[in-house]
Amino acid sequence: MDMGLRGKRAIVCAASKGLGRGCAMALAGEGVELVITGRNRETLERTAEEIRAATSAVVRIAPGDITTEAGRAAALAACPAPDILINNAGGPPAGDFRNWEREDWIAALDANMLTPIALMKAVVDGMCARGFGRIVNITSASVKSPIATLGMSNGARAGLTGFVGGLARQVARHNVTINNLLPGPFLTDRLRANSTAAAARAGHSVEAEIAARASQNPTGRVGDPAEFGAACVFLCGAQAGFIVGQNLLLDGGAFNATMA
Ligand code: NAP
């Protein structure tokens, strides 16, 4: 299926590893020109090279912390009029809410709510004027099913989700769609880091912890970032203009409901 994306321009945030990288690779495979971001320049350059080698796409880098004004300005300077924006950043730390102070919450809100809102604000009117835009926010399965130890993630992402629900309906008539992708467990550094404490409690390795988690999933496995990228490409495709303000759960069926 031709997604109609050849020659489109995308900013993919936090894309040197994991789910962001999966989205970047998949978009590049459809002939999208990319600007990818990440804080570590070396890792980002290496990923850009891997994507170029795999897809022959034009890939430029905008190193920086996307949760800062400077990081966002760098991404927008490299691609001032994107057709596609993939919002992503690292997730907040796990812990007990009794230990979180105001500044911890502000950092979580900045990363997982206010940064994607700032980037949408910067690009959405241009997308509307050009009559095409696709925005995908990487959030979390925790928006539907809260994870007790990830309280800041649960809260900040729910705030973003509420905002997107309203904005998506304001821009849809311009062929600009905004949707959220909600990852369950995908095999990335973040999953490994989040499995460390549970592995220690259980007295086994991180790999054993991830295997145990995989066995509890209806699919018997955890997700592959390439699968996540494929879903992202579909939401960005020319054919997806009627998918508006949705929250698509990619969790192998872990959320147990008749209707998700
Ligand atoms: P990951 O494998 O740790 O990769 C994170 C990527 O984001 C790296 O490229 C990292 O590069 C970049 N990054 C992190 N913070 C950044 C910042 N402030 N500015 C720019 N780039 C930044 O994580 P992931 O698993 O792909 O997770 C992506 C998002 O999905 C996170 O918000 C995570 O909480 C959420 N999520 C993941 C899962 C899962 O199972 N993997 C499940 C639910 C939700 P640098 O470190 O060099 O900046």
Short mmCIF file of C-alpha atoms and ligand atoms in Angstrom, two decimals, residues 13-20 37-40 43 64-67 88-92 112 138-141 157 183-191, ligand 1:
data_model
loop_
_atom_site.label_atom_id
_atom_site.label_comp_id
_atom_site.label_asym_id
_atom_site.label_seq_id
_atom_site.Cartn_x
_atom_site.Cartn_y
_atom_site.Cartn_z
CA CYS A 13 11.42 13.73 18.42
CA ALA A 14 13.55 11.57 20.69
CA ALA A 15 14.34 9.24 17.83
CA SER A 16 17.88 7.97 18.34
CA LYS A 17 16.61 4.83 20.08
CA GLY A 18 13.53 2.82 20.89
CA LEU A 19 10.04 3.77 19.73
CA GLY A 20 11.05 7.11 18.23
CA THR A 37 16.26 14.63 17.66
CA GLY A 38 18.00 13.26 20.74
CA ARG A 39 20.32 14.58 23.42
CA ASN A 40 23.36 12.45 22.71
CA THR A 43 23.98 8.16 19.18
CA GLY A 64 19.29 18.71 21.88
CA ASP A 65 16.90 18.24 24.75
CA ILE A 66 13.43 18.49 23.24
CA THR A 67 11.97 19.45 26.62
CA ASN A 88 8.17 11.84 21.95
CA ALA A 89 10.50 12.26 24.93
CA GLY A 90 11.85 10.12 27.72
CA GLY A 91 9.35 9.05 30.34
CA PRO A 92 9.38 10.30 33.94
CA ASN A 112 5.26 14.61 28.49
CA ILE A 138 3.76 8.76 21.70
CA THR A 139 2.09 8.44 25.10
CA SER A 140 1.62 5.22 27.07
CA ALA A 141 -0.74 2.39 27.87
CA ARG A 157 0.16 11.97 29.69
CA PRO A 183 2.66 1.64 23.83
CA GLY A 184 2.41 -1.31 26.17
CA PRO A 185 5.68 -3.22 26.72
CA PHE A 186 8.10 -2.75 23.81
CA LEU A 187 11.65 -4.04 23.85
CA THR A 188 13.62 -0.81 24.34
CA ASP A 189 16.12 0.63 26.83
CA ARG A 190 13.19 2.17 28.72
CA LEU A 191 11.58 -1.26 29.24
P1 NAP B 1 14.20 4.61 25.03
O1 NAP B 1 14.43 3.32 24.35
O2 NAP B 1 14.84 4.87 26.34
O3 NAP B 1 14.57 5.77 23.99
C1 NAP B 1 14.37 7.09 24.33
C2 NAP B 1 14.86 7.95 23.19
O4 NAP B 1 14.46 9.29 23.47
C3 NAP B 1 16.36 7.99 23.02
O5 NAP B 1 16.65 8.17 21.65
C4 NAP B 1 16.77 9.21 23.83
O6 NAP B 1 18.02 9.71 23.38
C5 NAP B 1 15.62 10.14 23.50
N1 NAP B 1 15.31 11.15 24.51
C6 NAP B 1 14.99 10.93 25.80
N2 NAP B 1 14.77 12.09 26.41
C7 NAP B 1 14.95 13.06 25.50
C8 NAP B 1 14.88 14.47 25.52
N3 NAP B 1 14.56 15.11 26.65
N4 NAP B 1 15.11 15.17 24.39
C9 NAP B 1 15.42 14.52 23.25
N5 NAP B 1 15.52 13.19 23.15
C10 NAP B 1 15.29 12.47 24.27
O7 NAP B 1 12.62 4.84 25.33
P2 NAP B 1 11.35 4.23 24.58
O8 NAP B 1 11.04 2.90 25.19
O9 NAP B 1 11.52 4.35 23.14
O10 NAP B 1 10.20 5.20 25.11
C11 NAP B 1 9.74 6.32 24.39
C12 NAP B 1 8.56 6.89 25.15
O11 NAP B 1 7.51 5.90 25.22
C13 NAP B 1 8.90 7.27 26.59
O12 NAP B 1 8.19 8.41 26.97
C14 NAP B 1 8.40 6.06 27.38
O13 NAP B 1 8.09 6.38 28.71
C15 NAP B 1 7.16 5.69 26.58
N6 NAP B 1 6.75 4.31 26.79
C16 NAP B 1 7.59 3.27 26.46
C17 NAP B 1 7.16 1.96 26.70
C18 NAP B 1 8.04 0.78 26.36
O14 NAP B 1 7.69 -0.36 26.69
N7 NAP B 1 9.16 0.93 25.71
C19 NAP B 1 5.90 1.73 27.25
C20 NAP B 1 5.09 2.80 27.57
C21 NAP B 1 5.53 4.09 27.34
P3 NAP B 1 18.96 10.57 24.39
O15 NAP B 1 18.98 9.84 25.68
O16 NAP B 1 20.28 10.64 23.68
O17 NAP B 1 18.29 11.91 24.47
#
